[in-house]
XYZ file of N, CA and C in Angstrom:
249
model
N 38.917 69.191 33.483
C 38.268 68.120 34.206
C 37.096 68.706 34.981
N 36.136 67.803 35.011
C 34.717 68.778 35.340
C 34.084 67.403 36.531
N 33.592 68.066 37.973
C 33.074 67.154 38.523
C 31.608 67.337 38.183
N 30.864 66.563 39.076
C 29.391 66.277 38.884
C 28.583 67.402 38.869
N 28.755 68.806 39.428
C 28.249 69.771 39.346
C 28.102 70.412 38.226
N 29.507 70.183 37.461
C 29.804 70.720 36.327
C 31.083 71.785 36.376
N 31.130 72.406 37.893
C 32.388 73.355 37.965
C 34.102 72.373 37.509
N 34.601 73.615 36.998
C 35.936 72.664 37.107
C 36.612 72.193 38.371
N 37.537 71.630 38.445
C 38.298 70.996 39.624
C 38.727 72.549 40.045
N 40.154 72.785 39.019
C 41.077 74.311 39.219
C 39.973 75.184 40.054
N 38.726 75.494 39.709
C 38.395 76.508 40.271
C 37.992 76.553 41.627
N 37.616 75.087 42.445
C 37.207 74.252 43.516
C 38.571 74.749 44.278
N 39.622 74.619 43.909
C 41.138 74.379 44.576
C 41.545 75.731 45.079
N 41.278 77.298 43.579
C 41.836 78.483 43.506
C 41.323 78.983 44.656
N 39.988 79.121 44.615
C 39.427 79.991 45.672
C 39.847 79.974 47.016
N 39.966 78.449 47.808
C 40.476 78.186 48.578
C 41.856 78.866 48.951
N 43.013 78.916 48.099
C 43.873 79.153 48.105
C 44.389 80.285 48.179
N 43.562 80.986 46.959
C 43.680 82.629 47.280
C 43.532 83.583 48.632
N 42.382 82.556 49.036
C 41.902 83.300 50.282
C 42.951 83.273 51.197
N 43.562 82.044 51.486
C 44.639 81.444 52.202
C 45.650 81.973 51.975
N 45.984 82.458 51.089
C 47.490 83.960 50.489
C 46.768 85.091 51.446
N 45.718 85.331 50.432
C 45.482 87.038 51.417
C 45.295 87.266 52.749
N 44.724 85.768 53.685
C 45.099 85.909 55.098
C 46.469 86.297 55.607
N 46.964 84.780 54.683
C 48.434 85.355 55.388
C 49.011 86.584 55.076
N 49.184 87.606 54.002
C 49.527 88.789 53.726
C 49.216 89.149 54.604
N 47.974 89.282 54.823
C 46.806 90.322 55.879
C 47.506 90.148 57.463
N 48.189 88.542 58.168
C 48.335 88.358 59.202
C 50.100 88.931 59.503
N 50.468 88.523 58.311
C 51.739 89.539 58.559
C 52.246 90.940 57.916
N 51.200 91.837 57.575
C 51.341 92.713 57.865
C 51.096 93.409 59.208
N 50.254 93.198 59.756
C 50.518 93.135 61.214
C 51.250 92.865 62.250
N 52.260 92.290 61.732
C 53.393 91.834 62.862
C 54.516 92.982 62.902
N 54.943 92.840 62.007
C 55.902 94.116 61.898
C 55.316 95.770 62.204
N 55.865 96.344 63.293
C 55.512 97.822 63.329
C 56.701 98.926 63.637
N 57.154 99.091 62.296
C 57.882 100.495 62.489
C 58.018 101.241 63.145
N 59.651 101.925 63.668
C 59.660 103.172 64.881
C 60.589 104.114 64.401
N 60.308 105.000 64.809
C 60.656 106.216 65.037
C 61.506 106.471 66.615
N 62.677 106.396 66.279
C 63.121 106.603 67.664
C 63.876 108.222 67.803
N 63.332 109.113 68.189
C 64.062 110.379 68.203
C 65.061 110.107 69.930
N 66.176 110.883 69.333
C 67.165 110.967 70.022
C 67.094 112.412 70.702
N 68.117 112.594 72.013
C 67.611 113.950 72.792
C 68.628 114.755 71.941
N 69.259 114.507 71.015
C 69.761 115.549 70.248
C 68.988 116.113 68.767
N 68.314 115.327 69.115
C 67.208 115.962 67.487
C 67.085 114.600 66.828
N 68.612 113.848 66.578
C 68.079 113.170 65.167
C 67.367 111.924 65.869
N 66.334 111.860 64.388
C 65.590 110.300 64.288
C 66.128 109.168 63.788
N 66.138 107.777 63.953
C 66.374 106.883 63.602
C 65.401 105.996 63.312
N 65.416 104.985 62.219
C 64.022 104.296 62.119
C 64.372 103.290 62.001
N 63.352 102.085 62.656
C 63.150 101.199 63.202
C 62.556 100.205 62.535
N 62.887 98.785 62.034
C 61.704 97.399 61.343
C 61.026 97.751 62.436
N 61.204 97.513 63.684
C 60.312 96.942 64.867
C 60.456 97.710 65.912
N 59.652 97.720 66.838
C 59.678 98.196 68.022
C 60.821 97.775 69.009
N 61.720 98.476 69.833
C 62.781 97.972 69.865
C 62.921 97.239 71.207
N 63.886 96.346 72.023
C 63.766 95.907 72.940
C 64.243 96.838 74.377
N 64.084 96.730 74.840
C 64.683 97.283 76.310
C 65.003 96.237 76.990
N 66.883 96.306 77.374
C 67.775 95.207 78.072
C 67.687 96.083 79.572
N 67.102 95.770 80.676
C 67.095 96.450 81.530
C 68.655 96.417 82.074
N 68.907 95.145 82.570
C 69.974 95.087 82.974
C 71.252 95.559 82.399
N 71.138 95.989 81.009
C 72.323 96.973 80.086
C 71.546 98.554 80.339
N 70.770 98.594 80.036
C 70.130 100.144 80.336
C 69.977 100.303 78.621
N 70.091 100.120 77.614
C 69.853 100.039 76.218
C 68.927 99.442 75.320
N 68.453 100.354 74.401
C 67.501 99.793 73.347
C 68.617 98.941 72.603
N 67.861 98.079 72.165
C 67.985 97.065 70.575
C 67.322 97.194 69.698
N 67.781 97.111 68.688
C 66.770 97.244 67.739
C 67.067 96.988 66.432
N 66.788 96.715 65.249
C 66.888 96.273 63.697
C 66.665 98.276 63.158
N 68.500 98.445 62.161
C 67.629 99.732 61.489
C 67.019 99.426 59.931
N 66.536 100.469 59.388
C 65.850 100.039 58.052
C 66.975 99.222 57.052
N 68.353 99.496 57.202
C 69.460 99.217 56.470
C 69.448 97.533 56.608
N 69.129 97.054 58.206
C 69.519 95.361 58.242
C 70.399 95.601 59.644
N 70.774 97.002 59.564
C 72.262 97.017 60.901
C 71.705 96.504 62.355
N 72.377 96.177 62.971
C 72.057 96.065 64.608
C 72.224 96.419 65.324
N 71.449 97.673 66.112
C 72.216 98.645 66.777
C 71.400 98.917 68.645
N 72.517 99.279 69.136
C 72.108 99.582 70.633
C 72.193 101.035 71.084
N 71.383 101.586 71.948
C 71.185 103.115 72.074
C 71.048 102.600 73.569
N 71.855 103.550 74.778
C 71.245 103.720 75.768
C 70.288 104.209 76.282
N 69.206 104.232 76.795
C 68.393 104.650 77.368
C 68.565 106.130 77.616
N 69.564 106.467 78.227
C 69.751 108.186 78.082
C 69.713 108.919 77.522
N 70.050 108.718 75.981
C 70.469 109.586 74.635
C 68.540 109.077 74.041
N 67.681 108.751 74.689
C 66.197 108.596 73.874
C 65.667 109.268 74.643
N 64.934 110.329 73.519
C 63.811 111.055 74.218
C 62.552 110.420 73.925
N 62.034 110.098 72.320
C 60.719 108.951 72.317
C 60.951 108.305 71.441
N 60.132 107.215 71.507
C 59.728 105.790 70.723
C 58.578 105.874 70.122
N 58.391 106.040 68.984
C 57.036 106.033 68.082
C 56.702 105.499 67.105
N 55.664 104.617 67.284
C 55.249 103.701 65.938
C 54.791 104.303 64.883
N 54.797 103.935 63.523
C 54.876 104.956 62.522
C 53.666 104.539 62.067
């Protein structure tokens, strides 16, 4: 189907659309930022996200790469690092 210009319709619609995918790719890759949480005993643990701090528990939260849900006190962390 061809309008008055002569371009097709499909191609009027794609462009639009594509662009509108690769924003959003583009806007959420940015949301998510990976951590690195080293512990004061050496080992690292890694992180979907940057993790929360419950003040009133004294503990991180946080998502590990597995899906698990896990809490670390504040004591046993030496740093937090985005990857």
């Amino acid at each position: 189907m061809k309008n008055p210009s002569g371009d097709t319709v499909m191609k009027q619609r794609t462009l639009p659309a594509a662009f509108l995918l690769a924003l959003s790719i583009a806007s959420l890759a940015g949301c998510a930022s990976p951590t690195v949480i080293t512990l004061n005993d050496g080992r690292e643990i890694q992180a979907v996200d940057t993790p929360k701090y419950d003040e009133e528990s004294g503990f991180y939260e946080f998502k590990q790469l597995d899906g698990k849900q896990t809490r670390i006190n504040k004591d046993q962390v030496r740093t937090v690092k985005d990857l």
